[in-house]
């Protein structure tokens, strides 16, 4: 079931060092790359069906095509290594085990879009990871793969690592740009979109680490080789992070399109300790939860997830067993998003705070059934009326827990206690 | 003389200055869009979300008027119940952490929080 496309070099000792990485194929695409026209590189990436691996799943080649031509302004690339979506832990493997794949991917992307100055925005908490990444970049400069003449070609490319400082919201593409510019990480209104007005007012492409690291395979082996994995509309492979109540949590690279239930049982050893499955978060905390019934029919691709009214997201699968108190889970979620809100717009700043108060009231046994209705209504009032989608990242999952596990919220409202307490004492 | 364009507000046609943001453009013809964070001298922050108006057949269907330039043929929805509900909700959310000291507040009498209530 597992494959080794992105993770091909992960288990090789010291693959983060350039000499080892090169022994195992790093930087071999460059001859092929520079023999292509930049426009052909974009077409190849479009044809591969690669979709953004940060969570939104926007076709990568199409995004590159949005760059306006002949503006006279420099084009920038910002690689999103902020990896802050709860339950997501895939990009850190690339940064630590195979950073040269990322650097090679950056060269490919920048050649295609005509960018000579790129940034890697890495979350501030990745203190050890940034050292390994910077070391790899320094090695690449020393070997002539970055700098004034990339691999001896007439192509300049600089890569600058910019460290974040602990804000989830800086994973949002425009907040990320604001942060690189030295300003408060508050998202910008769109339009204008970053492809037109991005970093320093110039056309900018923002791509996730995994999206960029997927490029060397595509250029070396061609678009069709990438399309051979996955489904028709969800091509390729993904680094899935399975965590929660499973026997074997961990990072597993799999082709897209596999049945979620089968994946959890086969690679992750199934629900742990012989317990019953209660629910699964499919792709990071911002994705609506799936019940065991729904999980039986869902496959790990963008289309199936959308059809099940959730999202493929970042591949952060969290398995929840029967002991999970869904109301406490929702409190944890809302507390996170409320804390991470940048605070600039009213519905998110005030609304999430209100939602938190309500769920805490419920947990304290002081809530009513009307509070559950209010919590649900607030989800609708806040969503889609804000500058960015952080608020929706909170309201969409919360709504799903309210709808699918309403009995647990009512237990707190009516009895002032959790269902679990009732079951244990009853 | 500025270039004028015709657009629709609540189904009625008005003529406004092209490219001006909808708050300023419609104010000239006597249509008020409630707003908090916008000021002509300070620019449009676009984050209070009070000025959200509907654009029929628009993508997106809901836009902040302070950041939306007037374009010909635009169909702006302002009095629709959906928009008024949003305004009421935003006002409610703004008041959560507001001191509400109207009797002793300097702003009383010239305060849009009072006006919109």
Short mmCIF file of C-alpha atoms in Angstrom, two decimals:
data_model
loop_
_atom_site.label_atom_id
_atom_site.label_comp_id
_atom_site.label_asym_id
_atom_site.label_seq_id
_atom_site.Cartn_x
_atom_site.Cartn_y
_atom_site.Cartn_z
CA UNK A 1 0.00 0.00 0.00
CA UNK A 2 2.80 2.40 0.87
CA UNK A 3 4.86 3.95 -1.90
CA UNK A 4 8.16 5.78 -2.00
CA UNK A 5 7.94 8.75 -4.33
CA UNK A 6 8.27 11.73 -2.01
CA UNK A 7 9.76 9.57 0.72
CA UNK A 8 12.25 7.82 -1.58
CA UNK A 9 15.26 9.06 0.38
CA UNK A 10 13.69 9.38 3.85
CA UNK A 11 15.19 6.19 5.26
CA UNK A 12 18.67 6.73 3.86
CA UNK A 13 21.04 7.83 6.58
CA UNK A 14 22.26 11.40 6.14
CA UNK A 15 20.17 11.96 3.01
CA UNK A 16 19.93 15.57 4.15
CA UNK A 17 23.63 15.93 3.21
CA UNK A 18 24.14 16.84 -0.40
CA UNK A 19 26.72 14.16 -1.20
CA UNK A 20 24.44 11.36 0.01
CA UNK A 21 21.38 12.92 -1.61
CA UNK A 22 23.17 13.24 -4.93
CA UNK A 23 24.28 9.61 -4.75
CA UNK A 24 20.60 8.77 -4.62
CA UNK A 25 19.41 10.98 -7.42
CA UNK A 26 19.15 14.53 -6.09
CA UNK A 27 19.58 17.34 -8.65
CA UNK A 28 19.45 14.93 -11.58
CA UNK A 29 16.44 16.66 -13.11
CA UNK A 30 18.32 19.85 -13.81
CA UNK A 31 19.67 18.82 -17.21
CA UNK A 32 16.17 17.86 -18.33
CA UNK A 33 14.76 21.01 -16.77
CA UNK A 34 17.03 23.53 -18.42
CA UNK A 35 16.51 21.90 -21.80
CA UNK A 36 12.80 22.72 -21.50
CA UNK A 37 11.11 26.06 -22.06
CA UNK A 38 9.66 27.52 -18.84
CA UNK A 39 6.19 27.46 -20.40
CA UNK A 40 6.59 23.74 -21.09
CA UNK A 41 7.48 23.12 -17.46
CA UNK A 42 4.23 24.81 -16.43
CA UNK A 43 2.28 22.67 -18.93
CA UNK A 44 3.94 19.51 -17.61
CA UNK A 45 2.98 20.36 -14.05
CA UNK A 46 -0.56 21.15 -15.18
CA UNK A 47 -0.74 17.84 -17.04
CA UNK A 48 0.47 15.94 -13.99
CA UNK A 49 -2.64 16.95 -12.08
CA UNK A 50 -0.57 17.94 -9.04
CA UNK A 51 -2.79 19.79 -6.58
CA UNK A 52 -1.71 22.01 -3.74
CA UNK A 53 -0.72 19.87 -0.79
CA UNK A 54 -1.22 22.53 1.86
CA UNK A 55 -4.87 21.63 2.18
CA UNK A 56 -6.77 23.63 -0.42
CA UNK A 57 -5.92 21.31 -3.31
CA UNK A 58 -5.77 23.98 -5.98
CA UNK A 59 -4.13 22.69 -9.20
CA UNK A 60 -0.51 23.80 -8.94
CA UNK A 61 0.17 24.29 -12.66
CA UNK A 62 -3.00 26.35 -13.03
CA UNK A 63 -1.93 28.60 -10.16
CA UNK A 64 1.42 29.21 -11.88
CA UNK A 65 -0.47 30.12 -15.04
CA UNK A 66 -2.19 32.99 -13.23
CA UNK A 67 1.01 35.01 -13.14
CA UNK A 68 0.62 38.08 -15.36
CA UNK A 69 3.22 38.40 -18.08
CA UNK A 70 5.27 41.49 -18.78
CA UNK A 71 4.51 43.47 -15.66
CA UNK A 72 8.15 44.47 -15.45
CA UNK A 73 8.07 43.42 -11.81
CA UNK A 74 10.12 40.57 -10.35
CA UNK A 75 8.25 37.34 -9.63
CA UNK A 76 8.60 35.77 -6.18
CA UNK A 77 8.10 32.28 -4.79
CA UNK A 78 7.19 31.76 -1.16
CA UNK A 79 7.33 28.17 0.05
CA UNK A 80 4.87 27.58 2.86
CA UNK A 81 6.66 25.55 5.51
CA UNK A 82 4.51 26.94 8.31
CA UNK A 83 2.90 23.49 8.91
CA UNK A 84 0.62 24.59 11.72
CA UNK A 85 -2.63 22.83 10.89
CA UNK A 86 -3.25 20.64 13.95
CA UNK A 87 -2.68 16.94 13.18
CA UNK A 88 -0.36 17.72 10.27
CA UNK A 89 3.21 16.54 10.40
CA UNK A 90 4.31 15.80 6.85
CA UNK A 91 6.42 18.72 5.70
CA UNK A 92 8.81 18.34 8.62
CA UNK A 93 9.89 14.98 7.21
CA UNK A 94 10.80 16.58 3.90
CA UNK A 95 12.64 19.42 5.63
CA UNK A 96 14.70 17.06 7.78
CA UNK A 97 15.07 13.85 5.81
CA UNK A 98 15.25 15.16 2.24
CA UNK A 99 15.67 18.94 2.11
CA UNK A 100 17.49 18.68 -1.23
CA UNK A 101 14.29 17.42 -2.83
CA UNK A 102 12.68 20.66 -1.72
CA UNK A 103 15.58 22.74 -3.03
CA UNK A 104 15.50 20.91 -6.33
CA UNK A 105 11.75 21.52 -6.51
CA UNK A 106 12.31 25.21 -5.83
CA UNK A 107 14.76 25.38 -8.73
CA UNK A 108 12.16 23.73 -10.99
CA UNK A 109 9.36 26.05 -9.90
CA UNK A 110 11.45 29.21 -10.11
CA UNK A 111 12.72 28.33 -13.57
CA UNK A 112 9.14 27.75 -14.71
CA UNK A 113 7.75 31.00 -13.32
CA UNK A 114 10.77 33.21 -13.87
CA UNK A 115 11.56 33.78 -10.22
CA UNK A 116 15.07 34.59 -9.00
CA UNK A 117 14.40 35.31 -5.35
CA UNK A 118 12.52 32.80 -3.29
CA UNK A 119 11.64 32.49 0.37
CA UNK A 120 10.92 29.51 2.58
CA UNK A 121 8.62 30.53 5.41
CA UNK A 122 9.20 28.01 8.18
CA UNK A 123 7.27 27.94 11.43
CA UNK A 124 9.22 29.36 14.33
CA UNK A 125 8.71 26.19 16.39
CA UNK A 126 10.81 24.18 13.92
CA UNK A 127 14.07 25.10 15.61
CA UNK A 128 16.00 21.92 14.79
CA UNK A 129 14.39 21.59 11.38
CA UNK A 130 15.44 25.06 10.28
CA UNK A 131 19.07 24.30 11.10
CA UNK A 132 19.04 21.20 8.91
CA UNK A 133 17.24 23.08 6.16
CA UNK A 134 19.68 26.00 6.23
CA UNK A 135 22.61 23.60 6.21
CA UNK A 136 21.20 21.95 3.09
CA UNK A 137 20.71 25.34 1.44
CA UNK A 138 24.29 26.31 2.30
CA UNK A 139 25.48 23.05 0.75
CA UNK A 140 23.46 23.77 -2.38
CA UNK A 141 25.03 27.22 -2.69
CA UNK A 142 28.50 25.75 -2.22
CA UNK A 143 27.85 23.15 -4.90
CA UNK A 144 26.60 25.80 -7.32
CA UNK A 145 22.96 24.71 -7.37
CA UNK A 146 21.91 28.08 -5.98
CA UNK A 147 23.36 31.52 -6.51
CA UNK A 148 24.37 33.51 -9.56
CA UNK A 149 24.57 30.60 -11.98
CA UNK A 150 22.41 27.62 -11.05
CA UNK A 151 24.20 24.44 -12.18
CA UNK A 152 26.36 26.55 -14.43
CA UNK A 153 23.36 27.95 -16.31
CA UNK A 154 22.53 31.59 -16.95
CA UNK A 155 19.93 31.52 -14.19
CA UNK A 156 20.20 33.25 -10.83
CA UNK A 157 18.34 31.91 -7.83
CA UNK A 158 18.47 32.94 -4.18
CA UNK A 159 16.70 31.05 -1.42
CA UNK A 160 16.11 32.84 1.86
CA UNK A 161 14.72 31.10 4.92
CA UNK A 162 12.35 33.28 6.94
CA UNK A 163 11.37 31.99 10.37
CA UNK A 164 7.86 32.50 11.67
CA UNK A 165 7.15 33.24 15.31
CA UNK A 166 4.35 30.96 16.38
CA UNK A 167 1.24 32.11 14.53
CA UNK A 168 -1.07 29.58 12.87
CA UNK A 169 -2.57 32.41 10.84
CA UNK A 170 0.78 32.95 9.11
CA UNK A 171 0.16 29.74 7.24
CA UNK A 172 -2.53 31.69 5.40
CA UNK A 173 -0.83 32.79 2.21
CA UNK A 174 -1.36 36.54 2.46
CA UNK A 175 -0.56 36.64 6.18
CA UNK A 176 2.61 34.74 5.31
CA UNK A 177 3.54 37.46 2.82
CA UNK A 178 2.83 40.18 5.37
CA UNK A 179 5.08 38.38 7.84
CA UNK A 180 7.95 38.10 5.33
CA UNK A 181 7.57 41.82 4.69
CA UNK A 182 8.14 42.40 8.38
CA UNK A 183 4.56 43.39 9.18
CA UNK A 184 1.94 41.89 11.47
CA UNK A 185 0.80 38.53 10.14
CA UNK A 186 -2.73 39.68 9.34
CA UNK A 187 -4.27 38.34 6.13
CA UNK A 188 -4.97 40.72 3.27
CA UNK A 189 -8.26 41.16 1.50
CA UNK A 190 -8.48 39.27 -1.78
CA UNK A 191 -8.75 40.59 -4.53
CA UNK A 192 -6.05 41.46 -5.40
CA UNK A 193 -4.67 37.90 -5.40
CA UNK A 194 -1.01 37.17 -4.64
CA UNK A 195 -0.34 36.00 -8.19
CA UNK A 196 -0.88 39.62 -9.23
CA UNK A 197 -0.04 41.61 -6.09
CA UNK A 198 1.93 39.50 -3.65
CA UNK A 199 5.28 39.92 -1.93
CA UNK A 200 6.45 43.55 -2.01
CA UNK A 201 3.57 44.30 -4.40
CA UNK A 202 4.92 41.91 -7.02
CA UNK A 203 3.46 38.77 -8.62
CA UNK A 204 4.00 35.91 -6.18
CA UNK A 205 3.39 32.18 -6.11
CA UNK A 206 2.88 30.53 -2.73
CA UNK A 207 3.16 26.74 -2.64
CA UNK A 208 3.30 24.17 0.14
CA UNK A 209 6.57 22.31 0.83
CA UNK A 210 5.14 19.00 -0.31
CA UNK A 211 3.79 20.49 -3.54
CA UNK A 212 7.25 21.79 -4.42
CA UNK A 213 8.99 18.57 -3.33
CA UNK A 214 6.71 16.64 -5.68
CA UNK A 215 8.17 18.44 -8.71
CA UNK A 216 11.47 16.54 -9.22
CA UNK A 217 9.59 13.27 -9.76
CA UNK A 218 7.25 14.91 -12.27
CA UNK A 219 10.03 16.48 -14.30
CA UNK A 220 12.23 13.38 -14.24
CA UNK A 221 9.52 10.85 -15.02
CA UNK A 222 6.93 12.97 -16.80
CA UNK A 223 3.36 13.98 -16.05
CA UNK A 224 1.92 10.58 -16.96
CA UNK A 225 4.12 8.82 -14.42
CA UNK A 226 2.64 11.02 -11.69
CA UNK A 227 -0.89 10.53 -12.97
CA UNK A 228 -0.36 6.77 -12.75
CA UNK A 229 -0.84 7.18 -9.00
CA UNK A 230 -4.07 8.23 -7.40
CA UNK A 231 -7.38 8.84 -9.12
CA UNK A 232 -8.25 10.71 -12.27
CA UNK A 233 -8.84 14.04 -10.55
CA UNK A 234 -6.71 13.46 -7.48
CA UNK A 235 -3.39 12.39 -8.91
CA UNK A 236 -0.20 11.46 -7.23
CA UNK A 237 0.84 10.53 -3.74
CA UNK A 238 0.54 12.20 -0.36
CA UNK A 239 2.35 12.01 2.94
CA UNK A 240 -0.47 11.04 5.29
CA UNK A 241 0.00 11.59 8.99
CA UNK A 242 -2.13 9.16 10.95
CA UNK A 243 -2.44 9.94 14.63
CA UNK A 244 -4.84 9.44 17.48
CA UNK A 245 -6.17 6.18 18.80
CA UNK A 246 -4.42 3.76 16.45
CA UNK A 247 -1.93 0.98 17.06
CA UNK A 248 0.70 2.42 14.73
CA UNK A 249 0.51 6.19 14.41
CA UNK A 250 2.97 7.67 11.97
CA UNK A 251 3.65 9.22 8.57
CA UNK A 252 2.76 7.01 5.62
CA UNK A 253 3.17 7.89 1.94
CA UNK A 254 0.24 6.54 -0.03
CA UNK A 255 -1.31 7.14 -3.44
CA UNK A 256 -4.48 9.20 -3.30
CA UNK A 257 -7.81 7.45 -3.63
CA UNK A 258 -7.48 4.57 -1.16
CA UNK A 259 -10.41 3.78 1.15
CA UNK A 260 -9.90 5.54 4.45
CA UNK A 261 -11.12 2.60 6.55
CA UNK A 262 -8.73 0.23 4.81
CA UNK A 263 -5.81 2.63 5.27
CA UNK A 264 -6.41 2.98 8.99
CA UNK A 265 -6.68 -0.78 9.46
CA UNK A 266 -3.86 -1.79 7.14
CA UNK A 267 -1.05 0.70 7.65
CA UNK A 268 -1.95 2.07 11.07
CA UNK A 269 -3.00 -1.19 12.68
CA UNK A 270 -6.60 -0.18 13.29
CA UNK A 271 -8.20 1.37 16.37
CA UNK A 272 -6.05 0.66 19.38
CA UNK A 273 -6.67 -1.45 22.46
CA UNK A 274 -9.56 -3.22 20.80
CA UNK A 275 -11.76 -0.17 21.24
CA UNK A 276 -14.65 0.96 19.11
CA UNK A 277 -14.22 3.67 16.50
CA UNK A 278 -16.16 6.86 17.24
CA UNK A 279 -15.07 9.18 14.47
CA UNK A 280 -12.26 10.21 12.17
CA UNK A 281 -10.92 13.64 11.37
CA UNK A 282 -9.83 13.20 7.74
CA UNK A 283 -7.38 15.98 6.96
CA UNK A 284 -6.39 18.24 9.81
CA UNK A 285 -8.48 19.80 12.56
CA UNK A 286 -10.20 22.20 10.15
CA UNK A 287 -11.99 19.37 8.36
CA UNK A 288 -15.49 18.23 9.39
CA UNK A 289 -15.47 14.94 11.31
CA UNK A 290 -16.64 11.67 9.78
CA UNK A 291 -18.75 9.08 11.61
CA UNK A 292 -17.87 5.38 11.30
CA UNK A 293 -20.77 4.94 8.85
CA UNK A 294 -19.50 7.74 6.64
CA UNK A 295 -15.95 6.51 6.92
CA UNK A 296 -16.91 3.17 5.43
CA UNK A 297 -17.55 4.75 2.02
CA UNK A 298 -15.00 7.55 1.84
CA UNK A 299 -11.76 7.40 -0.11
CA UNK A 300 -8.69 9.57 0.40
CA UNK A 301 -9.15 12.01 -2.46
CA UNK A 302 -10.54 15.51 -2.91
CA UNK A 303 -13.73 14.46 -4.69
CA UNK A 304 -14.85 11.74 -2.26
CA UNK A 305 -14.18 13.99 0.71
CA UNK A 306 -16.19 16.80 -0.83
CA UNK A 307 -19.03 14.40 -1.57
CA UNK A 308 -19.02 13.42 2.11
CA UNK A 309 -19.26 17.11 3.03
CA UNK A 310 -15.77 17.31 4.43
CA UNK A 311 -12.36 18.05 2.95
CA UNK A 312 -9.23 16.18 1.95
CA UNK A 313 -7.21 18.84 3.73
CA UNK A 314 -3.63 18.34 4.76
CA UNK A 315 -3.69 14.57 5.13
CA UNK A 316 -3.68 14.75 8.91
CA UNK A 317 -5.90 11.80 9.84
CA UNK A 318 -6.95 11.63 13.48
CA UNK A 319 -8.70 8.50 14.71
CA UNK A 320 -11.06 8.94 17.67
CA UNK A 321 -12.14 6.01 19.81
CA UNK A 322 -15.20 5.57 22.01
CA UNK A 323 -13.65 7.30 25.01
CA UNK A 324 -13.40 10.69 23.32
CA UNK A 325 -15.64 13.39 24.81
CA UNK A 326 -16.69 15.30 21.69
CA UNK A 327 -17.69 18.37 23.67
CA UNK A 328 -14.24 18.61 25.21
CA UNK A 329 -12.78 18.08 21.75
CA UNK A 330 -14.81 21.00 20.42
CA UNK A 331 -13.68 23.16 23.34
CA UNK A 332 -10.08 22.31 22.48
CA UNK A 333 -10.70 23.22 18.83
CA UNK A 334 -12.42 26.52 19.49
CA UNK A 335 -9.80 27.50 22.08
CA UNK A 336 -7.09 26.93 19.47
CA UNK A 337 -8.72 28.94 16.70
CA UNK A 338 -9.75 31.72 19.04
CA UNK A 339 -6.19 32.00 20.30
CA UNK A 340 -4.77 31.95 16.80
CA UNK A 341 -7.18 34.52 15.39
CA UNK A 342 -5.21 37.51 14.14
CA UNK A 343 -7.95 39.73 15.57
CA UNK A 344 -8.45 42.09 12.69
CA UNK A 345 -12.02 41.24 11.76
CA UNK A 346 -15.11 41.29 13.92
CA UNK A 347 -16.81 37.94 13.28
CA UNK A 348 -13.67 35.89 13.98
CA UNK A 349 -12.24 37.89 16.86
CA UNK A 350 -15.50 38.31 18.75
CA UNK A 351 -17.45 35.36 17.41
CA UNK A 352 -14.91 32.66 18.22
CA UNK A 353 -14.53 34.10 21.70
CA UNK A 354 -18.27 33.89 22.18
CA UNK A 355 -18.35 30.32 20.91
CA UNK A 356 -15.64 29.42 23.38
CA UNK A 357 -17.59 30.90 26.27
CA UNK A 358 -20.68 28.95 25.25
CA UNK A 359 -18.93 25.59 25.01
CA UNK A 360 -17.18 26.18 28.32
CA UNK A 361 -20.52 27.00 29.89
CA UNK A 362 -21.84 23.70 28.57
CA UNK A 363 -18.85 21.80 29.95
CA UNK A 364 -19.34 23.43 33.36
CA UNK A 365 -22.91 22.14 33.43
CA UNK A 366 -24.31 25.66 33.19
CA UNK A 367 -25.43 25.52 29.56
CA UNK A 368 -28.87 24.96 28.08
CA UNK A 369 -30.22 23.40 24.90
CA UNK A 370 -30.68 26.96 23.63
CA UNK A 371 -26.91 27.36 23.94
CA UNK A 372 -26.41 24.50 21.52
CA UNK A 373 -28.68 26.28 19.04
CA UNK A 374 -26.77 29.50 19.60
CA UNK A 375 -23.45 27.77 18.99
CA UNK A 376 -24.80 26.37 15.74
CA UNK A 377 -26.20 29.73 14.68
CA UNK A 378 -22.90 31.45 15.39
CA UNK A 379 -21.19 29.05 13.00
CA UNK A 380 -23.45 30.37 10.24
CA UNK A 381 -23.10 34.01 11.27
CA UNK A 382 -19.32 33.94 11.24
CA UNK A 383 -18.50 31.75 8.28
CA UNK A 384 -17.61 33.36 4.96
CA UNK A 385 -18.01 36.88 6.31
CA UNK A 386 -14.39 37.31 7.27
CA UNK A 387 -11.18 38.42 5.60
CA UNK A 388 -9.66 34.95 5.66
CA UNK A 389 -10.87 31.40 6.25
CA UNK A 390 -9.43 30.86 9.73
CA UNK A 391 -12.93 31.38 11.11
CA UNK A 392 -14.36 28.84 8.67
CA UNK A 393 -11.59 26.45 9.70
CA UNK A 394 -13.20 26.61 13.14
CA UNK A 395 -16.90 26.81 12.31
CA UNK A 396 -16.98 24.05 9.69
CA UNK A 397 -15.68 21.29 11.96
CA UNK A 398 -17.60 22.59 15.00
CA UNK A 399 -20.82 22.48 13.00
CA UNK A 400 -20.09 18.86 12.07
CA UNK A 401 -19.57 17.85 15.71
CA UNK A 402 -22.77 19.64 16.72
CA UNK A 403 -24.73 17.88 14.00
CA UNK A 404 -23.25 14.42 14.29
CA UNK A 405 -22.73 14.17 18.05
CA UNK A 406 -25.55 16.35 19.24
CA UNK A 407 -26.50 13.86 21.94
CA UNK A 408 -23.23 14.56 23.77
CA UNK A 409 -23.85 18.30 23.78
CA UNK A 410 -27.41 17.73 24.98
CA UNK A 411 -26.17 15.48 27.76
CA UNK A 412 -24.12 18.38 29.09
CA UNK A 413 -26.99 20.81 28.62
CA UNK A 414 -29.70 18.69 30.18
CA UNK A 415 -27.83 16.65 32.76
CA UNK A 416 -24.87 18.91 33.29
CA UNK A 417 -22.58 15.95 32.74
CA UNK A 418 -20.97 14.09 29.86
CA UNK A 419 -22.49 10.98 28.34
CA UNK A 420 -19.34 9.12 29.28
CA UNK A 421 -19.85 9.98 32.93
CA UNK A 422 -23.44 8.74 32.68
CA UNK A 423 -22.32 5.49 31.10
CA UNK A 424 -19.62 4.89 33.67
CA UNK A 425 -21.78 5.67 36.67
CA UNK A 426 -25.12 4.38 35.34
CA UNK B 1 -14.95 65.60 -14.67
CA UNK B 2 -14.84 62.02 -13.39
CA UNK B 3 -16.07 59.15 -15.50
CA UNK B 4 -19.54 58.07 -14.39
CA UNK B 5 -21.00 54.57 -14.52
CA UNK B 6 -24.50 53.24 -14.04
CA UNK B 7 -25.09 50.48 -11.52
CA UNK B 8 -28.01 49.11 -9.52
CA UNK B 9 -28.66 49.33 -5.81
CA UNK B 10 -31.61 47.31 -4.53
CA UNK B 11 -32.83 47.12 -8.12
CA UNK B 12 -32.74 50.87 -8.68
CA UNK B 13 -30.34 52.39 -11.17
CA UNK B 14 -27.95 55.07 -9.97
CA UNK B 15 -25.07 56.90 -11.60
CA UNK B 16 -21.80 57.05 -9.66
CA UNK B 17 -18.14 57.80 -10.17
CA UNK B 18 -16.31 54.90 -11.81
CA UNK B 19 -13.70 53.10 -9.73
CA UNK B 20 -14.61 54.81 -6.45
CA UNK B 21 -15.26 52.44 -3.56
CA UNK B 22 -18.95 51.72 -3.08
CA UNK B 23 -19.22 53.50 0.29
CA UNK B 24 -17.96 56.82 -1.12
CA UNK B 25 -19.56 56.37 -4.52
CA UNK B 26 -23.05 55.71 -3.17
CA UNK B 27 -22.85 58.35 -0.45
CA UNK B 28 -22.81 61.00 -3.20
CA UNK B 29 -26.23 59.80 -4.37
CA UNK B 30 -27.58 59.64 -0.85
CA UNK B 31 -27.26 55.90 -0.17
CA UNK B 32 -25.59 55.11 3.16
CA UNK B 33 -23.69 51.86 3.66
CA UNK B 34 -23.03 51.25 7.38
CA UNK B 35 -19.33 50.95 8.20
CA UNK B 36 -16.91 51.24 11.12
CA UNK B 37 -13.31 50.80 10.04
CA UNK B 38 -13.31 52.80 6.82
CA UNK B 39 -12.36 56.46 6.66
CA UNK B 40 -11.53 58.31 3.44
CA UNK B 41 -8.40 59.79 4.99
CA UNK B 42 -7.21 56.54 6.58
CA UNK B 43 -7.96 54.03 3.87
CA UNK B 44 -10.04 50.90 3.79
CA UNK B 45 -9.00 48.26 6.32
CA UNK B 46 -11.82 45.98 5.28
CA UNK B 47 -11.92 44.14 8.56
CA UNK B 48 -14.95 45.38 10.52
CA UNK B 49 -17.12 43.57 7.94
CA UNK B 50 -20.05 45.93 8.58
CA UNK B 51 -20.05 47.20 5.01
CA UNK B 52 -20.57 43.76 3.45
CA UNK B 53 -23.01 44.08 0.57
CA UNK B 54 -24.42 41.47 -1.77
CA UNK B 55 -23.49 41.44 -5.42
CA UNK B 56 -26.13 39.65 -7.49
CA UNK B 57 -24.48 37.14 -9.85
CA UNK B 58 -21.22 38.20 -8.34
CA UNK B 59 -18.20 36.12 -7.50
CA UNK B 60 -17.84 36.41 -4.58
CA UNK B 61 -21.47 37.13 -3.77
CA UNK B 62 -20.59 39.08 -0.63
CA UNK B 63 -18.01 41.88 -0.72
CA UNK B 64 -16.84 44.68 1.58
CA UNK B 65 -18.08 47.90 0.01
CA UNK B 66 -15.03 49.85 1.19
CA UNK B 67 -12.79 47.64 -0.95
CA UNK B 68 -15.05 47.25 -3.96
CA UNK B 69 -14.65 49.73 -6.81
CA UNK B 70 -17.86 50.80 -8.58
CA UNK B 71 -18.19 49.02 -11.89
CA UNK B 72 -20.79 49.44 -14.62
CA UNK B 73 -23.79 47.12 -14.36
CA UNK B 74 -23.02 46.02 -10.80
CA UNK B 75 -26.12 44.84 -8.93
CA UNK B 76 -25.66 45.81 -5.31
CA UNK B 77 -27.95 44.36 -2.66
CA UNK B 78 -28.19 46.50 0.44
CA UNK B 79 -31.72 46.28 1.82
CA UNK B 80 -32.09 42.51 1.39
CA UNK B 81 -32.93 40.72 4.64
CA UNK B 82 -29.77 38.63 4.28
CA UNK B 83 -27.59 41.77 4.29
CA UNK B 84 -29.48 43.41 7.13
CA UNK B 85 -29.05 40.23 9.21
CA UNK B 86 -25.31 40.38 8.62
CA UNK B 87 -25.29 44.01 9.76
CA UNK B 88 -27.22 43.13 12.91
CA UNK B 89 -24.88 40.19 13.61
CA UNK B 90 -21.73 42.29 13.13
CA UNK B 91 -23.13 44.97 15.42
CA UNK B 92 -23.93 42.34 18.05
CA UNK B 93 -20.42 40.89 17.78
CA UNK B 94 -18.81 44.35 18.00
CA UNK B 95 -20.71 45.07 21.17
CA UNK B 96 -19.48 41.93 22.98
CA UNK B 97 -16.31 43.60 24.19
CA UNK B 98 -17.53 47.17 24.03
CA UNK B 99 -17.81 49.12 27.31
CA UNK B 100 -21.23 50.61 26.44
CA UNK B 101 -20.79 53.68 28.63
CA UNK B 102 -22.99 55.92 26.46
CA UNK B 103 -24.10 58.24 29.31
CA UNK B 104 -20.47 59.17 30.05
CA UNK B 105 -18.84 58.52 26.67
CA UNK B 106 -17.52 61.43 24.62
CA UNK B 107 -18.67 59.81 21.40
CA UNK B 108 -22.33 59.67 22.46
CA UNK B 109 -24.53 61.48 19.99
CA UNK B 110 -22.07 61.14 17.14
CA UNK B 111 -21.44 57.41 17.37
CA UNK B 112 -22.22 54.99 14.60
CA UNK B 113 -22.67 52.14 17.10
CA UNK B 114 -25.61 54.11 18.47
CA UNK B 115 -26.82 55.15 15.02
CA UNK B 116 -26.92 51.64 13.62
CA UNK B 117 -28.49 50.07 16.71
#
